[in-house]
């Protein structure tokens, strides 16, 4: 199908993009990668009156370590994370895992991390990873920039804390120490399909080998990505064991609330979520030299 008629504005700076959004409010949408927005427009699921294209805002095209975080600008592409081997080598193994399985190589050339977070698809990859890694998103509004924790940023299906006239400028992932590793596990019918189930895991260890912090989140398990608080609490303070990992997986299965469809039944997906969490924990711990 052909999208409904819209006006097209191309911004060349963050200020210009923000001015356009302030002027047009709810009628405007930001165009960065467009890998979700354009198909939605073609199917008339989205009908913005104005598109504000930010692809010429080069100030927002970066992936860098800044202020104790890994900062990813609004037009940094998925492929930039995928090709940055130093991200995987410097304890952001979770992010590097995700960057290699988002959709397909063609989509990753254009799709953006921040755009995926703003789209907040229930089966999205970056949202689960952001939850597990305790990410934040910088949003610019009338009162200036504000930093929104990811748990607050993700509101509901395709809904975030970005309000009318605002723009998300950056995603921030905390810098972890050398005793931190992550893993992303995803099952899909074929390359580029939505996840049947997916799990993001990140763990940090104390000097004595016990788990210092844990982040566990699921995708394709409800209206939007969900943090598995129960599994995180089970892990913290304990040394990794097979029984502990099994219990974390069971907590994830219980927390998962998927929709049954052609990819599988509800019970199958719930079971799969638990399996993927356990698999992710074993891989993350293995990256830290711990075999369970």
Tab-separated table of C-alpha atoms in Angstrom:
chain	number	residue	atom	x	y	z
A	1	UNK	CA	0.000	0.000	0.000
A	2	UNK	CA	0.957	3.643	-0.399
A	3	UNK	CA	1.237	5.766	2.794
A	4	UNK	CA	-1.288	8.521	3.455
A	5	UNK	CA	-0.176	12.000	2.406
A	6	UNK	CA	2.333	13.723	4.693
A	7	UNK	CA	4.682	16.703	4.751
A	8	UNK	CA	8.407	16.040	4.842
A	9	UNK	CA	10.872	18.170	6.824
A	10	UNK	CA	14.619	17.478	6.935
A	11	UNK	CA	16.449	18.710	10.008
A	12	UNK	CA	20.176	19.492	10.062
A	13	UNK	CA	20.683	19.993	13.805
A	14	UNK	CA	19.106	18.805	17.061
A	15	UNK	CA	17.701	22.311	17.591
A	16	UNK	CA	16.054	22.334	14.174
A	17	UNK	CA	14.538	18.879	14.700
A	18	UNK	CA	13.221	19.895	18.109
A	19	UNK	CA	11.726	23.118	16.687
A	20	UNK	CA	9.841	21.151	14.021
A	21	UNK	CA	8.480	18.738	16.627
A	22	UNK	CA	7.417	21.566	18.922
A	23	UNK	CA	5.594	23.262	16.065
A	24	UNK	CA	3.696	20.206	14.826
A	25	UNK	CA	3.213	18.283	18.095
A	26	UNK	CA	1.164	15.096	17.818
A	27	UNK	CA	1.015	15.399	14.013
A	28	UNK	CA	4.768	14.825	13.675
A	29	UNK	CA	6.942	11.710	13.836
A	30	UNK	CA	10.724	11.447	13.795
A	31	UNK	CA	12.286	9.529	10.912
A	32	UNK	CA	15.663	7.981	11.704
A	33	UNK	CA	16.126	4.417	10.436
A	34	UNK	CA	12.469	4.103	9.460
A	35	UNK	CA	12.599	0.300	9.438
A	36	UNK	CA	9.431	0.105	11.558
A	37	UNK	CA	7.804	3.458	10.855
A	38	UNK	CA	7.744	3.250	7.053
A	39	UNK	CA	6.101	-0.213	6.909
A	40	UNK	CA	3.537	0.968	9.487
A	41	UNK	CA	2.780	3.976	7.288
A	42	UNK	CA	2.420	1.813	4.204
A	43	UNK	CA	-0.172	-0.313	5.986
A	44	UNK	CA	-1.876	2.848	7.301
A	45	UNK	CA	-1.186	1.743	10.885
A	46	UNK	CA	0.640	5.037	11.346
A	47	UNK	CA	-0.550	8.223	9.640
A	48	UNK	CA	1.680	11.125	10.687
A	49	UNK	CA	0.913	14.430	8.996
A	50	UNK	CA	4.572	15.449	9.198
A	51	UNK	CA	7.799	13.449	9.054
A	52	UNK	CA	10.869	15.080	10.606
A	53	UNK	CA	13.906	13.404	9.052
A	54	UNK	CA	16.974	13.567	11.342
A	55	UNK	CA	19.385	11.615	9.151
A	56	UNK	CA	21.381	14.774	8.383
A	57	UNK	CA	21.866	15.539	12.085
A	58	UNK	CA	25.405	14.185	12.195
A	59	UNK	CA	25.809	15.332	15.806
A	60	UNK	CA	23.562	12.382	16.748
A	61	UNK	CA	25.598	9.760	14.893
A	62	UNK	CA	27.994	8.325	17.476
A	63	UNK	CA	28.829	5.341	19.660
A	64	UNK	CA	31.259	6.399	22.378
A	65	UNK	CA	32.248	6.059	26.004
A	66	UNK	CA	31.169	9.214	27.807
A	67	UNK	CA	30.531	10.103	31.438
A	68	UNK	CA	30.668	6.559	32.740
A	69	UNK	CA	28.385	5.166	30.037
A	70	UNK	CA	28.386	3.760	26.549
A	71	UNK	CA	26.446	6.498	24.749
A	72	UNK	CA	24.603	5.726	21.496
A	73	UNK	CA	23.262	8.641	19.467
A	74	UNK	CA	19.817	8.744	17.920
A	75	UNK	CA	20.964	7.942	14.377
A	76	UNK	CA	23.698	5.428	15.230
A	77	UNK	CA	22.866	2.287	13.252
A	78	UNK	CA	22.605	-1.243	14.579
A	79	UNK	CA	25.505	-2.193	12.353
A	80	UNK	CA	27.747	0.299	14.166
A	81	UNK	CA	27.387	-1.814	17.318
A	82	UNK	CA	27.756	-5.034	15.361
A	83	UNK	CA	31.044	-3.943	13.767
A	84	UNK	CA	32.551	-2.405	16.919
A	85	UNK	CA	34.454	-5.418	18.245
A	86	UNK	CA	35.650	-3.326	21.204
A	87	UNK	CA	32.083	-3.253	22.518
A	88	UNK	CA	32.065	-7.010	22.965
A	89	UNK	CA	35.628	-6.999	24.260
A	90	UNK	CA	34.922	-4.294	26.837
A	91	UNK	CA	32.197	-6.046	28.813
A	92	UNK	CA	29.213	-5.059	26.669
A	93	UNK	CA	28.859	-8.623	25.413
A	94	UNK	CA	25.072	-8.405	25.747
A	95	UNK	CA	24.865	-5.469	23.345
A	96	UNK	CA	27.210	-7.102	20.878
A	97	UNK	CA	25.078	-10.256	20.936
A	98	UNK	CA	21.909	-8.273	20.233
A	99	UNK	CA	23.468	-6.286	17.400
A	100	UNK	CA	24.077	-9.487	15.428
A	101	UNK	CA	20.524	-10.834	15.560
A	102	UNK	CA	18.306	-7.764	15.089
A	103	UNK	CA	16.107	-8.525	12.067
A	104	UNK	CA	18.497	-9.150	9.145
A	105	UNK	CA	21.699	-7.554	7.764
A	106	UNK	CA	19.774	-5.232	5.436
A	107	UNK	CA	17.667	-3.818	8.271
A	108	UNK	CA	20.707	-3.432	10.533
A	109	UNK	CA	22.362	-1.176	7.958
A	110	UNK	CA	19.649	1.438	8.507
A	111	UNK	CA	17.812	0.657	11.751
A	112	UNK	CA	18.838	2.516	14.902
A	113	UNK	CA	19.131	1.480	18.545
A	114	UNK	CA	17.334	4.562	19.846
A	115	UNK	CA	14.621	4.199	17.215
A	116	UNK	CA	14.000	0.614	18.292
A	117	UNK	CA	13.670	1.692	21.927
A	118	UNK	CA	11.216	4.424	20.920
A	119	UNK	CA	9.194	2.041	18.754
A	120	UNK	CA	8.914	-0.341	21.735
A	121	UNK	CA	7.722	-3.359	19.791
A	122	UNK	CA	6.634	-6.194	22.138
A	123	UNK	CA	9.037	-8.507	20.285
A	124	UNK	CA	11.881	-5.996	19.955
A	125	UNK	CA	15.457	-6.955	20.813
A	126	UNK	CA	16.978	-3.707	22.101
A	127	UNK	CA	14.261	-3.104	24.681
A	128	UNK	CA	14.986	-6.368	26.510
A	129	UNK	CA	18.723	-5.696	26.383
A	130	UNK	CA	18.220	-2.181	27.728
A	131	UNK	CA	16.220	-3.524	30.664
A	132	UNK	CA	18.824	-6.147	31.537
A	133	UNK	CA	21.651	-3.603	31.307
A	134	UNK	CA	19.840	-0.854	33.290
A	135	UNK	CA	20.020	1.600	30.393
A	136	UNK	CA	18.713	5.166	30.293
A	137	UNK	CA	17.373	7.330	27.471
A	138	UNK	CA	18.011	11.056	27.109
A	139	UNK	CA	14.856	12.860	25.988
A	140	UNK	CA	14.653	16.534	25.051
A	141	UNK	CA	11.472	18.395	25.940
A	142	UNK	CA	10.396	21.987	26.549
A	143	UNK	CA	12.191	22.093	29.899
A	144	UNK	CA	15.409	20.803	28.352
A	145	UNK	CA	16.997	17.339	28.287
A	146	UNK	CA	16.035	14.761	30.900
A	147	UNK	CA	17.367	11.288	31.539
A	148	UNK	CA	14.736	8.556	31.807
A	149	UNK	CA	15.497	5.099	33.297
A	150	UNK	CA	14.518	2.373	30.861
A	151	UNK	CA	11.945	0.860	33.247
A	152	UNK	CA	10.096	4.195	33.184
A	153	UNK	CA	10.776	4.864	29.506
A	154	UNK	CA	8.984	1.694	28.304
A	155	UNK	CA	5.317	2.366	29.042
A	156	UNK	CA	3.278	-0.119	26.983
A	157	UNK	CA	3.098	-1.623	23.511
A	158	UNK	CA	4.496	0.939	21.059
A	159	UNK	CA	4.309	3.593	23.806
A	160	UNK	CA	7.172	5.293	25.635
A	161	UNK	CA	7.818	8.263	27.901
A	162	UNK	CA	8.550	10.467	24.863
A	163	UNK	CA	5.677	12.958	24.752
A	164	UNK	CA	4.308	15.141	21.951
A	165	UNK	CA	6.924	17.535	20.623
A	166	UNK	CA	9.816	15.675	22.274
A	167	UNK	CA	12.743	13.777	20.806
A	168	UNK	CA	14.926	10.959	22.145
A	169	UNK	CA	18.559	11.964	21.639
A	170	UNK	CA	20.636	9.180	23.144
A	171	UNK	CA	20.651	5.773	24.837
A	172	UNK	CA	23.087	5.227	27.688
A	173	UNK	CA	24.368	1.860	28.909
A	174	UNK	CA	26.361	1.853	32.170
A	175	UNK	CA	30.025	0.911	32.053
A	176	UNK	CA	30.489	-2.422	33.784
A	177	UNK	CA	33.608	-3.720	35.511
A	178	UNK	CA	35.763	-6.610	34.330
A	179	UNK	CA	33.656	-9.090	36.299
A	180	UNK	CA	30.555	-8.421	34.201
A	181	UNK	CA	29.254	-10.252	31.141
A	182	UNK	CA	25.988	-10.704	29.320
A	183	UNK	CA	24.224	-12.835	26.750
A	184	UNK	CA	21.279	-12.535	24.382
A	185	UNK	CA	19.359	-15.649	23.399
A	186	UNK	CA	16.714	-15.576	20.692
A	187	UNK	CA	14.597	-18.138	18.876
A	188	UNK	CA	13.027	-17.143	15.556
A	189	UNK	CA	11.529	-19.189	12.747
A	190	UNK	CA	13.852	-17.658	10.162
A	191	UNK	CA	16.288	-14.783	9.889
A	192	UNK	CA	14.413	-11.495	10.078
A	193	UNK	CA	11.283	-12.916	11.699
A	194	UNK	CA	9.944	-11.603	14.999
A	195	UNK	CA	11.208	-13.518	18.013
A	196	UNK	CA	9.245	-16.533	19.159
A	197	UNK	CA	10.929	-15.843	22.494
A	198	UNK	CA	14.079	-13.997	23.546
A	199	UNK	CA	15.997	-13.367	26.755
A	200	UNK	CA	18.599	-10.760	27.732
A	201	UNK	CA	20.920	-11.542	30.642
A	202	UNK	CA	23.699	-9.600	32.354
A	203	UNK	CA	25.532	-10.588	35.542
A	204	UNK	CA	28.364	-9.167	37.658
A	205	UNK	CA	30.384	-11.216	40.132
A	206	UNK	CA	31.931	-10.340	43.488
A	207	UNK	CA	35.534	-11.244	44.252
A	208	UNK	CA	34.361	-14.403	46.049
A	209	UNK	CA	32.476	-15.592	42.957
A	210	UNK	CA	28.988	-14.773	44.211
A	211	UNK	CA	26.617	-12.806	41.988
A	212	UNK	CA	26.817	-9.084	42.715
A	213	UNK	CA	24.158	-7.836	40.303
A	214	UNK	CA	21.849	-9.480	37.785
A	215	UNK	CA	19.726	-8.166	34.950
A	216	UNK	CA	17.202	-10.448	33.255
A	217	UNK	CA	14.563	-9.403	30.732
A	218	UNK	CA	12.313	-11.082	28.182
A	219	UNK	CA	11.077	-10.067	24.763
A	220	UNK	CA	7.947	-11.434	23.049
A	221	UNK	CA	6.596	-12.120	26.527
A	222	UNK	CA	3.881	-9.492	26.991
A	223	UNK	CA	2.757	-6.017	25.871
A	224	UNK	CA	6.407	-4.921	25.906
A	225	UNK	CA	9.748	-6.228	27.107
A	226	UNK	CA	9.587	-7.244	30.756
A	227	UNK	CA	12.118	-7.376	33.571
A	228	UNK	CA	12.122	-10.644	35.524
A	229	UNK	CA	12.599	-9.173	39.005
A	230	UNK	CA	12.009	-12.507	40.712
A	231	UNK	CA	14.909	-14.159	38.884
A	232	UNK	CA	17.217	-11.211	39.545
A	233	UNK	CA	16.505	-11.385	43.284
A	234	UNK	CA	17.065	-15.136	43.330
A	235	UNK	CA	20.535	-14.747	41.854
A	236	UNK	CA	22.013	-11.807	43.766
A	237	UNK	CA	24.203	-12.755	46.706
A	238	UNK	CA	24.567	-16.422	45.750
A	239	UNK	CA	27.275	-18.385	43.992
A	240	UNK	CA	26.123	-19.812	40.640
A	241	UNK	CA	24.868	-23.384	40.710
A	242	UNK	CA	22.823	-25.496	38.359
A	243	UNK	CA	19.901	-25.381	40.778
A	244	UNK	CA	20.088	-21.594	41.019
A	245	UNK	CA	20.087	-21.213	37.243
A	246	UNK	CA	17.188	-23.637	36.963
A	247	UNK	CA	15.214	-21.598	39.514
A	248	UNK	CA	15.904	-18.380	37.593
A	249	UNK	CA	14.636	-20.025	34.409
A	250	UNK	CA	11.480	-21.187	36.161
A	251	UNK	CA	10.873	-17.647	37.448
A	252	UNK	CA	11.212	-16.359	33.893
A	253	UNK	CA	8.700	-18.921	32.603
A	254	UNK	CA	6.186	-17.815	35.222
A	255	UNK	CA	6.765	-14.123	34.461
A	256	UNK	CA	6.383	-14.556	30.700
A	257	UNK	CA	2.951	-13.637	29.353
A	258	UNK	CA	3.123	-14.257	25.595
A	259	UNK	CA	0.391	-14.442	22.982
A	260	UNK	CA	-0.215	-17.773	21.285
A	261	UNK	CA	0.159	-17.598	17.491
A	262	UNK	CA	1.589	-19.474	14.513
A	263	UNK	CA	5.020	-19.368	16.175
A	264	UNK	CA	3.831	-21.436	19.129
A	265	UNK	CA	1.356	-21.873	21.931
A	266	UNK	CA	1.399	-19.827	25.114
A	267	UNK	CA	2.788	-22.723	27.143
A	268	UNK	CA	5.501	-23.444	24.577
A	269	UNK	CA	6.638	-19.816	24.625
A	270	UNK	CA	6.601	-19.653	28.423
A	271	UNK	CA	8.736	-22.778	28.622
A	272	UNK	CA	11.051	-21.426	25.937
A	273	UNK	CA	11.554	-18.180	27.863
A	274	UNK	CA	12.806	-20.164	30.854
A	275	UNK	CA	15.134	-22.250	28.709
A	276	UNK	CA	16.613	-19.130	27.084
A	277	UNK	CA	17.203	-17.400	30.428
A	278	UNK	CA	19.032	-20.464	31.761
A	279	UNK	CA	21.051	-20.721	28.549
A	280	UNK	CA	21.902	-17.022	28.706
A	281	UNK	CA	23.041	-17.256	32.316
A	282	UNK	CA	25.324	-20.173	31.521
A	283	UNK	CA	26.858	-18.333	28.584
A	284	UNK	CA	27.328	-15.073	30.512
A	285	UNK	CA	28.948	-16.919	33.412
A	286	UNK	CA	31.072	-18.914	30.991
A	287	UNK	CA	32.394	-15.657	29.577
A	288	UNK	CA	33.559	-14.878	33.116
A	289	UNK	CA	35.291	-18.227	33.401
A	290	UNK	CA	32.573	-19.838	35.530
A	291	UNK	CA	31.260	-23.212	34.377
A	292	UNK	CA	27.918	-24.325	35.802
